[in-house]
């Protein structure tokens, strides 16, 4: 490919709208073009890299016995209504009526469609286990598209679905996919961490994410440096700091004029925040929920949402709290009736807490659970934090930011039951098929490679997914000898089947070297009047500083060696 003909121009300035490295570099390299918010076109260089990622993924899916098929992006909304996941996806689901006023959805994922297909094509235990996948366009109406290709509204995803007779079979399929995913990341040069995750709108029980730790990541991962425990912050557990317990003392009212926050109350009464109980109010599907948690700990809203089995959860407004007869700033679980109370299990470690009195400017000392109030449920709804104890080995937990590059789910039977996907066992008894779901977004994977592998000059592609392998860079092309030798070498490299990007522009050496670095092509071959004095070319690997002179007649062999060695 000739750079002069390339569709997509490099630019020197960092685009103002780009807030992540991958977004900046993809725009500067002329690899993507934003068509609408969260909607991008891939120009030829990025498309070549994406196709290579696609082929790696396809190869690993096929090796794991996945069967490739193709399902439509356009789906009847009815299918989503049958599983109830139209509500779980909410506004993220693109829906619209067709000309006959039948509601359609643009698929954000394909569990419903494939379960319906399975209901027609799987009858017997002999048909199982089975794994099927496709690589296709998905649509999600993200509230906040960001980071270029990192969070978009239209994207290519590989989604595989496993079908098994029982949980044991599902475990086997799950482990097979887990291994295949690890192979994919290794082949793309990414160190992806296996992280316990919340299932979110997809649903199901166990789920794991693969996360690449980078500064620009918007997911927080809590992990243990001493054992292998790692979990998304939505899901992470921890051993909460122990606080002193003691004999329960009698409840006593204390005046706290103007003190409404935990900081103010604990400062005023000279007790640590961990010696207080905090009241937090939520509206879950329209209903007020009273949450009680130790004053030094924050509520994990994903855990709370899962405990409540609700679709929508938000903080209550002060007006909603007051309307329920509660004194904001001095809210108390004591004496409350008619409101669902959910307590974090932190309230049972420790004794004699300070809590609100549900009277203005007043708090209570020596509040003890369950002596003084009852909760409808006491469970872990806390946000785990770095510094707390690892739930597996009790070492201190750490935290880091990362990008989710894959998500796998043990779905179980909730979708197959609703869509009639069942099989008959050897005794003739019918059972719902046990399903798993495994997804990778290709564009996000590409962007994550750039987030992980770049320097101040540009992208550093791993050879496996680089758009081209060789950047053929003649200097002073107006020199007839340079032009002649470069032309011969370009023809030769192409004839040998090597992937060459030929910078045939009459630009200065500085411009050409900068673009070669920006585009991140793994090997640069420079031909100039100087190298031709010894009938040689200069070969340099992208991230390395030093180069080597190689005689022209040995170039092809040297390049082939370099390409097979990496
Ligand atoms: Zn640990």
Coordinates of C-alpha atoms and ligand atoms in Angstrom, one line a residue:
X1 CA 0.0 0.0 0.0
X2 CA 1.3 3.5 -0.9
X3 CA 1.0 6.1 1.8
X4 CA 0.2 8.8 -0.8
X5 CA -3.0 6.8 -1.7
X6 CA -4.0 5.9 1.8
X7 CA -7.6 6.8 2.8
X8 CA -6.9 8.5 6.1
X9 CA -4.4 11.3 6.8
X10 CA -2.1 11.7 9.8
X11 CA -2.3 14.9 11.8
X12 CA 0.2 16.5 14.1
X13 CA -2.2 18.3 16.6
X14 CA -3.8 16.4 19.4
X15 CA -7.6 16.6 18.8
X16 CA -9.3 18.6 21.5
X17 CA -12.2 16.2 21.8
X18 CA -10.0 13.2 22.6
X19 CA -9.5 12.5 26.3
X20 CA -7.8 9.1 26.1
X21 CA -4.5 8.1 24.5
X22 CA -6.1 5.6 22.2
X23 CA -8.6 8.1 21.0
X24 CA -5.9 10.7 20.4
X25 CA -3.6 8.3 18.6
X26 CA -6.3 6.7 16.5
X27 CA -7.5 10.2 15.3
X28 CA -4.0 11.5 14.8
X29 CA -3.1 8.4 12.8
X30 CA -6.1 8.9 10.6
X31 CA -7.4 5.5 11.5
X32 CA -11.0 6.3 12.7
X33 CA -13.6 9.0 12.0
X34 CA -16.4 9.9 14.3
X35 CA -19.8 9.8 12.5
X36 CA -22.0 10.5 15.5
X37 CA -21.6 10.4 19.3
X38 CA -20.2 6.9 20.0
X39 CA -20.4 5.9 16.4
X40 CA -17.2 5.5 14.4
X41 CA -16.0 4.6 11.0
X42 CA -12.8 2.5 10.8
X43 CA -10.5 3.7 8.0
X44 CA -8.4 1.2 6.2
X45 CA -5.5 0.9 8.7
X46 CA -7.7 0.4 11.8
X47 CA -9.9 -1.9 9.8
X48 CA -6.9 -4.1 8.9
X49 CA -6.0 -4.3 12.6
X50 CA -9.6 -5.1 13.5
X51 CA -9.7 -7.9 11.0
X52 CA -6.6 -9.4 12.4
X53 CA -8.1 -9.3 15.9
X54 CA -11.2 -10.9 14.5
X55 CA -9.2 -13.7 12.9
X56 CA -7.4 -14.4 16.2
X57 CA -10.7 -14.6 18.0
X58 CA -12.3 -16.8 15.3
X59 CA -9.3 -19.1 15.4
X60 CA -9.5 -19.5 19.2
X61 CA -13.3 -20.0 19.1
X62 CA -13.0 -22.7 16.4
X63 CA -10.2 -24.5 18.3
X64 CA -12.5 -24.6 21.4
X65 CA -15.2 -26.3 19.2
X66 CA -17.3 -23.2 18.7
X67 CA -19.5 -23.3 15.6
X68 CA -19.7 -20.0 13.7
X69 CA -23.1 -18.8 12.5
X70 CA -24.7 -15.5 11.8
X71 CA -27.7 -14.0 13.6
X72 CA -29.5 -10.7 12.6
X73 CA -28.9 -7.4 14.4
X74 CA -32.6 -6.7 13.9
X75 CA -34.7 -8.6 16.6
X76 CA -38.4 -8.6 17.5
X77 CA -38.9 -6.8 20.8
X78 CA -41.3 -9.6 21.8
X79 CA -38.3 -11.9 22.4
X80 CA -36.9 -9.4 24.9
X81 CA -40.3 -9.0 26.6
X82 CA -40.5 -12.8 27.0
X83 CA -37.3 -12.8 29.2
X84 CA -38.1 -9.4 30.8
X85 CA -34.6 -8.2 29.8
X86 CA -36.1 -5.3 27.8
X87 CA -36.6 -3.8 31.3
X88 CA -33.2 -4.8 32.6
X89 CA -31.5 -3.1 29.5
X90 CA -33.9 -0.1 29.8
X91 CA -32.8 2.8 27.6
X92 CA -29.6 1.1 26.5
X93 CA -31.8 -1.0 24.2
X94 CA -32.5 0.7 20.8
X95 CA -36.1 0.1 19.9
X96 CA -38.4 1.4 17.2
X97 CA -41.6 0.4 15.3
X98 CA -41.5 -0.9 11.8
X99 CA -44.0 0.2 9.1
X100 CA -46.6 -2.3 10.5
X101 CA -46.1 -0.8 13.9
X102 CA -44.4 -4.0 15.1
X103 CA -41.7 -3.2 17.7
X104 CA -38.1 -4.1 16.8
X105 CA -34.9 -3.9 18.8
X106 CA -31.3 -3.5 17.5
X107 CA -29.5 -6.3 19.3
X108 CA -27.2 -5.3 22.1
X109 CA -26.5 -9.1 22.6
X110 CA -28.1 -12.3 21.4
X111 CA -29.1 -14.7 24.2
X112 CA -32.8 -14.4 23.3
X113 CA -32.4 -15.0 19.6
X114 CA -30.0 -18.0 20.0
X115 CA -32.2 -19.6 22.7
X116 CA -35.2 -19.4 20.4
X117 CA -33.1 -20.9 17.6
X118 CA -31.9 -23.6 20.0
X119 CA -35.5 -24.4 21.0
X120 CA -36.0 -25.6 17.4
X121 CA -32.7 -27.3 16.9
X122 CA -31.8 -29.0 20.2
X123 CA -34.1 -31.8 21.3
X124 CA -32.1 -34.5 22.9
X125 CA -29.2 -34.8 25.4
X126 CA -27.4 -36.2 22.4
X127 CA -27.4 -32.7 20.8
X128 CA -25.4 -31.4 23.8
X129 CA -22.9 -29.9 24.7
X130 CA -22.9 -27.3 21.9
X131 CA -21.2 -24.0 21.4
X132 CA -22.2 -21.4 18.8
X133 CA -20.9 -17.9 18.1
X134 CA -21.0 -15.1 15.7
X135 CA -19.0 -11.9 15.1
X136 CA -21.4 -9.1 14.4
X137 CA -22.5 -5.5 15.0
X138 CA -24.1 -4.7 18.3
X139 CA -26.0 -1.6 19.4
X140 CA -26.3 -0.1 22.9
X141 CA -27.6 3.4 23.5
X142 CA -24.9 4.3 26.1
X143 CA -25.7 7.3 28.2
X144 CA -22.1 8.5 28.0
X145 CA -20.1 7.4 25.0
X146 CA -16.5 8.2 25.7
X147 CA -12.8 7.5 25.0
X148 CA -13.1 7.0 21.3
X149 CA -13.6 3.3 20.7
X150 CA -13.6 2.4 24.4
X151 CA -17.3 3.1 25.0
X152 CA -19.5 3.4 21.9
X153 CA -23.0 2.8 20.7
X154 CA -22.4 0.6 17.7
X155 CA -19.6 -2.0 17.8
X156 CA -18.5 -5.4 16.6
X157 CA -18.7 -8.1 19.2
X158 CA -17.9 -11.8 19.2
X159 CA -20.5 -13.5 21.3
X160 CA -20.5 -17.2 21.9
X161 CA -23.2 -19.2 23.7
X162 CA -22.8 -22.6 25.3
X163 CA -25.5 -25.1 25.8
X164 CA -25.2 -28.0 28.3
X165 CA -27.3 -30.6 30.1
X166 CA -26.3 -29.5 33.6
X167 CA -24.2 -27.2 35.8
X168 CA -21.2 -29.6 35.6
X169 CA -21.3 -29.3 31.8
X170 CA -21.6 -25.6 32.0
X171 CA -18.5 -25.5 34.2
X172 CA -16.6 -27.4 31.6
X173 CA -17.8 -25.1 28.7
X174 CA -17.0 -22.1 30.9
X175 CA -13.5 -23.2 31.6
X176 CA -12.9 -24.0 28.0
X177 CA -13.9 -20.5 27.0
X178 CA -11.9 -19.0 29.9
X179 CA -8.8 -20.6 28.4
X180 CA -9.7 -19.5 24.9
X181 CA -10.1 -16.0 26.1
X182 CA -6.7 -16.1 27.8
X183 CA -5.2 -17.3 24.5
X184 CA -6.8 -14.4 22.7
X185 CA -5.4 -11.8 25.0
X186 CA -1.9 -13.4 25.0
X187 CA -1.9 -13.4 21.1
X188 CA -2.9 -9.7 21.1
X189 CA -0.1 -8.9 23.5
X190 CA -2.4 -7.9 26.4
X191 CA -1.9 -9.0 30.0
X192 CA -5.6 -9.4 30.9
X193 CA -6.5 -10.1 34.6
X194 CA -9.3 -12.5 35.4
X195 CA -11.7 -10.6 37.6
X196 CA -14.9 -11.6 39.5
X197 CA -17.7 -9.5 38.2
X198 CA -21.4 -8.6 38.6
X199 CA -23.7 -10.1 36.0
X200 CA -25.6 -6.8 35.6
X201 CA -28.3 -6.6 33.0
X202 CA -27.2 -9.9 31.3
X203 CA -28.2 -11.8 34.4
X204 CA -27.1 -15.2 35.7
X205 CA -24.9 -16.3 38.6
X206 CA -21.1 -16.5 38.1
X207 CA -19.4 -14.1 35.8
X208 CA -15.9 -13.0 35.2
X209 CA -14.4 -10.0 33.4
X210 CA -11.0 -9.8 31.8
X211 CA -9.5 -6.5 32.7
X212 CA -6.3 -4.8 31.5
X213 CA -4.9 -2.5 34.1
X214 CA -4.3 1.0 32.6
X215 CA -4.6 4.6 33.9
X216 CA -7.4 5.5 31.6
X217 CA -9.6 2.5 32.6
X218 CA -13.0 3.5 34.0
X219 CA -13.5 0.2 35.9
X220 CA -12.0 -0.1 39.4
X221 CA -10.5 -3.5 40.2
X222 CA -9.9 -4.6 43.8
X223 CA -7.2 -7.2 44.0
X224 CA -5.0 -9.0 46.4
X225 CA -1.3 -8.9 45.8
X226 CA -0.8 -12.1 47.8
X227 CA -3.3 -14.4 46.4
X228 CA -5.2 -14.5 43.1
X229 CA -8.3 -12.7 44.3
X230 CA -9.4 -9.9 42.0
X231 CA -12.9 -8.5 41.6
X232 CA -14.6 -5.6 39.9
X233 CA -15.4 -2.9 42.5
X234 CA -19.1 -3.6 41.9
X235 CA -18.7 -7.1 43.1
X236 CA -15.6 -7.0 45.4
X237 CA -15.9 -8.2 49.0
X238 CA -13.5 -7.4 51.8
X239 CA -13.0 -8.1 55.5
X240 CA -14.2 -4.8 57.0
X241 CA -12.0 -3.1 59.6
X242 CA -12.8 -4.5 63.1
X243 CA -14.0 -2.0 65.7
X244 CA -14.2 -2.5 69.4
X245 CA -17.2 -4.2 70.7
X246 CA -18.5 -4.1 74.3
X247 CA -21.4 -4.6 76.7
X248 CA -24.5 -2.8 75.3
X249 CA -25.1 0.4 77.3
X250 CA -28.5 2.1 77.7
X251 CA -29.6 4.3 74.8
X252 CA -29.1 8.0 75.6
X253 CA -30.2 11.1 73.7
X254 CA -27.6 13.7 73.0
X255 CA -28.0 17.2 71.5
X256 CA -26.2 17.8 68.3
X257 CA -27.2 21.3 67.2
X258 CA -26.7 21.8 63.4
X259 CA -24.8 18.6 63.0
X260 CA -26.2 16.6 60.1
X261 CA -23.4 14.7 58.4
X262 CA -21.4 11.8 59.7
X263 CA -18.3 14.0 59.7
X264 CA -20.0 16.7 61.8
X265 CA -21.6 14.3 64.3
X266 CA -18.5 12.2 64.8
X267 CA -16.4 15.3 65.2
X268 CA -18.8 17.0 67.6
X269 CA -19.3 13.9 69.8
X270 CA -15.6 12.9 69.5
X271 CA -16.2 9.4 68.3
X272 CA -14.7 7.8 65.2
X273 CA -16.8 7.5 62.1
X274 CA -16.7 3.8 62.5
X275 CA -18.6 4.2 65.8
X276 CA -21.6 5.8 64.0
X277 CA -24.4 4.4 61.9
X278 CA -25.2 6.2 58.6
X279 CA -28.6 6.3 57.1
X280 CA -28.8 6.5 53.3
X281 CA -32.1 6.6 51.4
X282 CA -32.8 5.2 48.0
X283 CA -35.8 4.9 45.7
X284 CA -35.9 1.3 44.3
X285 CA -38.5 1.0 41.5
X286 CA -40.5 3.9 43.1
X287 CA -40.3 2.6 46.7
X288 CA -38.3 4.3 49.5
X289 CA -35.6 2.2 51.0
X290 CA -33.8 2.9 54.3
X291 CA -30.2 1.7 54.2
X292 CA -28.2 1.5 57.4
X293 CA -24.4 1.1 57.2
X294 CA -21.4 1.9 59.5
X295 CA -20.4 5.5 59.2
X296 CA -16.9 4.8 57.7
X297 CA -18.2 2.6 54.9
X298 CA -19.9 3.5 51.6
X299 CA -22.9 1.7 50.0
X300 CA -22.2 -0.4 46.9
X301 CA -25.2 0.4 44.8
X302 CA -24.8 -2.7 42.5
X303 CA -24.8 -5.0 45.5
X304 CA -27.8 -3.1 46.9
X305 CA -29.6 -3.4 43.6
X306 CA -29.0 -7.1 43.4
X307 CA -30.3 -7.6 47.0
X308 CA -33.5 -5.6 46.2
X309 CA -34.0 -7.3 42.8
X310 CA -35.0 -4.0 41.4
X311 CA -34.6 -2.5 37.9
X312 CA -34.1 1.1 38.9
X313 CA -32.2 2.4 41.9
X314 CA -31.4 6.0 42.7
X315 CA -30.7 8.1 45.8
X316 CA -33.8 9.6 47.3
X317 CA -34.2 13.4 47.3
X318 CA -34.4 15.2 50.6
X319 CA -38.1 16.0 49.8
X320 CA -38.9 12.3 49.4
X321 CA -37.2 11.5 52.7
X322 CA -39.0 14.2 54.5
X323 CA -42.3 13.2 52.9
X324 CA -41.9 9.8 54.6
X325 CA -41.8 11.4 58.0
X326 CA -38.1 11.2 58.5
X327 CA -35.9 14.0 59.8
X328 CA -33.1 14.4 57.2
X329 CA -29.7 14.8 58.9
X330 CA -30.9 12.9 62.0
X331 CA -32.6 9.9 60.4
X332 CA -32.9 6.9 62.6
X333 CA -33.8 3.3 61.9
X334 CA -35.2 3.2 65.5
X335 CA -39.0 3.4 65.6
X336 CA -39.4 3.3 61.8
X337 CA -42.3 1.4 60.5
X338 CA -43.6 0.8 57.0
X339 CA -40.2 1.4 55.3
X340 CA -38.0 -1.4 54.1
X341 CA -34.7 -1.3 56.1
X342 CA -31.6 -2.9 54.5
X343 CA -28.5 -3.0 56.8
X344 CA -24.9 -3.7 55.9
X345 CA -23.4 -6.5 57.9
X346 CA -20.9 -3.9 59.3
X347 CA -23.5 -2.9 61.8
X348 CA -23.3 -6.2 63.7
X349 CA -19.5 -5.9 64.3
X350 CA -19.2 -3.4 67.1
X351 CA -21.5 -2.0 69.7
X352 CA -22.9 1.2 71.2
X353 CA -23.1 3.2 67.9
X354 CA -24.2 6.8 67.5
X355 CA -27.3 7.0 65.3
X356 CA -29.9 9.6 64.4
X357 CA -32.8 10.1 66.7
X358 CA -35.3 11.2 64.1
X359 CA -35.6 14.5 65.9
X360 CA -34.0 17.7 64.8
X361 CA -30.5 18.4 66.3
X362 CA -30.6 15.2 68.2
X363 CA -28.7 11.9 68.0
X364 CA -28.7 8.7 70.1
X365 CA -25.7 7.1 71.8
X366 CA -25.4 3.4 72.5
X367 CA -27.5 2.1 69.6
X368 CA -27.2 -1.7 69.3
X369 CA -28.4 -4.2 66.7
X370 CA -30.8 -6.1 67.1
X371 CA -31.7 -4.8 70.5
X372 CA -32.9 -1.3 69.3
X373 CA -34.1 -1.8 65.8
X374 CA -34.8 -4.5 63.2
X375 CA -33.7 -4.6 59.6
X376 CA -35.6 -6.5 56.9
X377 CA -32.2 -7.8 55.7
X378 CA -28.7 -7.7 57.0
X379 CA -26.1 -8.5 54.3
X380 CA -23.0 -7.2 52.6
X381 CA -23.8 -4.1 50.6
X382 CA -20.6 -2.3 51.2
X383 CA -18.0 -0.9 48.8
X384 CA -14.8 -2.8 49.3
X385 CA -11.7 -0.6 49.5
X386 CA -8.0 -0.9 49.2
X387 CA -6.4 -1.4 52.6
X388 CA -9.2 -3.7 53.8
X389 CA -8.7 -7.4 54.3
X390 CA -8.7 -9.9 51.3
X391 CA -11.7 -12.2 51.7
X392 CA -9.6 -15.2 50.6
X393 CA -6.3 -14.8 52.5
X394 CA -6.8 -11.7 54.7
X395 CA -3.8 -9.8 53.3
X396 CA -4.3 -6.1 52.5
X397 CA -6.3 -5.4 49.3
X398 CA -5.1 -3.0 46.6
X399 CA -7.0 -1.2 43.9
X400 CA -6.3 -0.2 40.3
X401 CA -8.1 1.1 37.2
X402 CA -8.6 -1.0 34.2
X403 CA -10.5 -1.6 31.0
X404 CA -12.8 -4.5 30.7
X405 CA -11.9 -6.4 27.5
X406 CA -14.2 -9.4 27.8
X407 CA -17.0 -10.7 30.0
X408 CA -18.2 -14.3 30.5
X409 CA -21.4 -15.4 32.2
X410 CA -22.8 -18.6 33.6
X411 CA -26.4 -17.9 32.6
X412 CA -28.0 -21.0 33.9
X413 CA -31.6 -21.7 32.7
X414 CA -33.5 -18.4 33.2
X415 CA -33.4 -17.6 29.5
X416 CA -33.9 -21.1 28.1
X417 CA -36.9 -21.7 30.5
X418 CA -38.6 -18.5 29.2
X419 CA -37.9 -19.2 25.5
X420 CA -38.7 -22.9 25.6
X421 CA -35.1 -24.2 24.9
X422 CA -35.2 -27.6 26.4
X423 CA -33.8 -31.2 25.9
X424 CA -35.0 -34.6 26.7
X425 CA -32.7 -36.8 29.0
X426 CA -32.1 -40.6 28.4
X427 CA -35.2 -41.3 30.5
X428 CA -37.4 -39.1 28.3
X429 CA -37.7 -36.3 30.9
X430 CA -37.5 -32.7 29.6
X431 CA -35.2 -30.1 31.2
X432 CA -34.3 -26.5 30.3
X433 CA -30.9 -26.2 28.6
X434 CA -28.1 -24.8 30.8
X435 CA -26.6 -21.8 29.1
X436 CA -23.5 -19.7 29.2
X437 CA -22.6 -16.4 27.3
X438 CA -19.2 -15.1 26.4
X439 CA -18.5 -11.7 24.8
X440 CA -15.6 -9.7 23.5
X441 CA -15.9 -6.3 21.9
X442 CA -13.4 -6.1 19.0
X443 CA -13.0 -2.3 18.8
X444 CA -12.5 -1.9 22.5
X445 CA -9.8 -4.6 22.4
X446 CA -8.1 -2.7 19.6
X447 CA -8.2 0.6 21.6
X448 CA -7.0 -1.2 24.8
X449 CA -4.0 -2.5 22.9
X450 CA -3.1 1.1 22.1
X451 CA -3.8 2.3 25.7
X452 CA -1.4 -0.4 26.8
X453 CA 1.2 -0.3 24.1
X454 CA 2.3 3.2 22.9
X455 CA 5.0 5.8 23.6
X456 CA 5.1 9.6 23.3
X457 CA 5.6 9.2 19.5
X458 CA 2.6 7.0 18.8
X459 CA 1.2 3.5 18.6
X460 CA 3.4 0.4 19.1
X461 CA 1.4 -2.4 17.5
X462 CA 2.2 -6.0 18.4
X463 CA 3.1 -7.8 15.2
X464 CA 0.0 -10.1 15.5
X465 CA -2.4 -7.2 14.9
X466 CA -0.3 -4.5 13.2
X467 CA -2.1 -3.2 10.1
X468 CA 1.1 -3.6 8.1
X469 CA 4.4 -5.2 9.2
X470 CA 6.9 -3.1 7.3
X471 CA 7.1 0.6 6.8
X472 CA 9.2 1.1 3.6
X473 CA 10.7 4.6 4.1
X474 CA 12.8 6.0 1.3
X475 CA 14.5 9.4 2.0
X476 CA 15.1 11.9 -0.9
X477 CA 12.9 10.0 -3.4
X478 CA 13.8 12.7 -6.0
X479 CA 17.2 11.0 -6.1
X480 CA 16.9 8.6 -9.1
X481 CA 19.0 5.8 -7.4
X482 CA 16.8 5.9 -4.3
X483 CA 13.6 5.9 -6.4
X484 CA 14.9 2.9 -8.5
X485 CA 16.1 0.8 -5.6
X486 CA 13.0 1.5 -3.5
X487 CA 10.7 0.6 -6.4
X488 CA 12.5 -2.7 -6.9
X489 CA 12.5 -3.5 -3.1
X490 CA 8.8 -2.7 -2.8
X491 CA 7.9 -5.0 -5.7
X492 CA 10.1 -7.7 -4.3
X493 CA 8.6 -7.5 -0.7
X494 CA 5.1 -7.6 -2.2
X495 CA 5.9 -10.6 -4.4
X496 CA 7.2 -12.3 -1.2
X497 CA 3.8 -11.8 0.4
X498 CA 5.0 -9.3 3.0
X499 CA 2.7 -6.6 4.3
X500 CA 4.3 -3.3 3.3
X501 CA 3.3 0.2 3.7
X502 CA 5.4 2.3 1.2
X503 CA 5.9 5.9 2.1
X504 CA 6.1 7.2 -1.5
X505 CA 5.5 10.9 -0.5
X506 CA 8.0 13.6 -1.2
X507 CA 8.2 14.6 2.4
X508 CA 11.1 15.5 4.6
X509 CA 12.8 12.6 6.6
X510 CA 11.5 14.1 9.8
X511 CA 7.8 14.0 8.6
X512 CA 8.2 10.4 7.4
X513 CA 9.9 9.1 10.6
X514 CA 7.3 10.8 12.7
X515 CA 4.4 9.2 10.7
X516 CA 6.1 5.8 10.8
X517 CA 6.3 6.1 14.6
X518 CA 2.8 7.5 14.9
X519 CA 1.3 4.6 12.8
X520 CA 3.3 2.1 14.9
X521 CA 4.3 -0.2 12.1
X522 CA 6.6 -2.8 13.7
X523 CA 9.6 -2.6 11.3
X524 CA 10.9 0.4 9.5
X525 CA 13.1 0.0 6.4
X526 CA 14.9 3.2 5.4
X527 CA 16.6 3.7 2.1
X528 CA 18.6 6.9 1.5
X529 CA 21.6 8.1 -0.6
X530 CA 23.7 7.4 2.5
X531 CA 22.6 3.7 3.0
X532 CA 22.9 3.2 -0.8
X533 CA 26.6 4.1 -0.6
X534 CA 27.2 0.6 0.8
X535 CA 24.3 -0.8 -1.2
X536 CA 22.3 -1.3 2.1
X537 CA 19.1 -0.3 3.8
X538 CA 18.6 0.5 7.5
X539 CA 16.3 -1.7 9.5
X540 CA 14.8 -0.6 12.8
X541 CA 12.1 -2.1 15.1
X542 CA 9.4 0.3 16.2
X543 CA 10.2 0.7 19.9
X544 CA 13.9 0.4 19.6
X545 CA 16.4 3.3 19.1
X546 CA 19.2 1.5 17.4
X547 CA 19.0 0.3 13.8
X548 CA 21.2 -1.9 11.6
X549 CA 22.5 -1.7 8.1
X550 CA 21.6 -4.7 6.0
X551 CA 22.9 -5.3 2.4
X552 CA 20.1 -4.9 -0.2
X553 CA 20.4 -8.5 -1.3
X554 CA 19.8 -9.8 2.2
X555 CA 16.8 -7.6 3.1
X556 CA 14.1 -10.0 2.3
X557 CA 15.7 -12.8 4.3
X558 CA 16.4 -10.5 7.3
X559 CA 12.8 -9.2 7.3
X560 CA 11.4 -12.7 7.2
X561 CA 13.6 -13.7 10.1
X562 CA 12.4 -10.7 12.1
X563 CA 8.8 -11.4 11.3
X564 CA 8.9 -15.0 12.3
X565 CA 11.0 -14.4 15.4
X566 CA 8.6 -12.0 17.1
Ligands
LIG1 ZN1 -5.7 -12.6 49.1

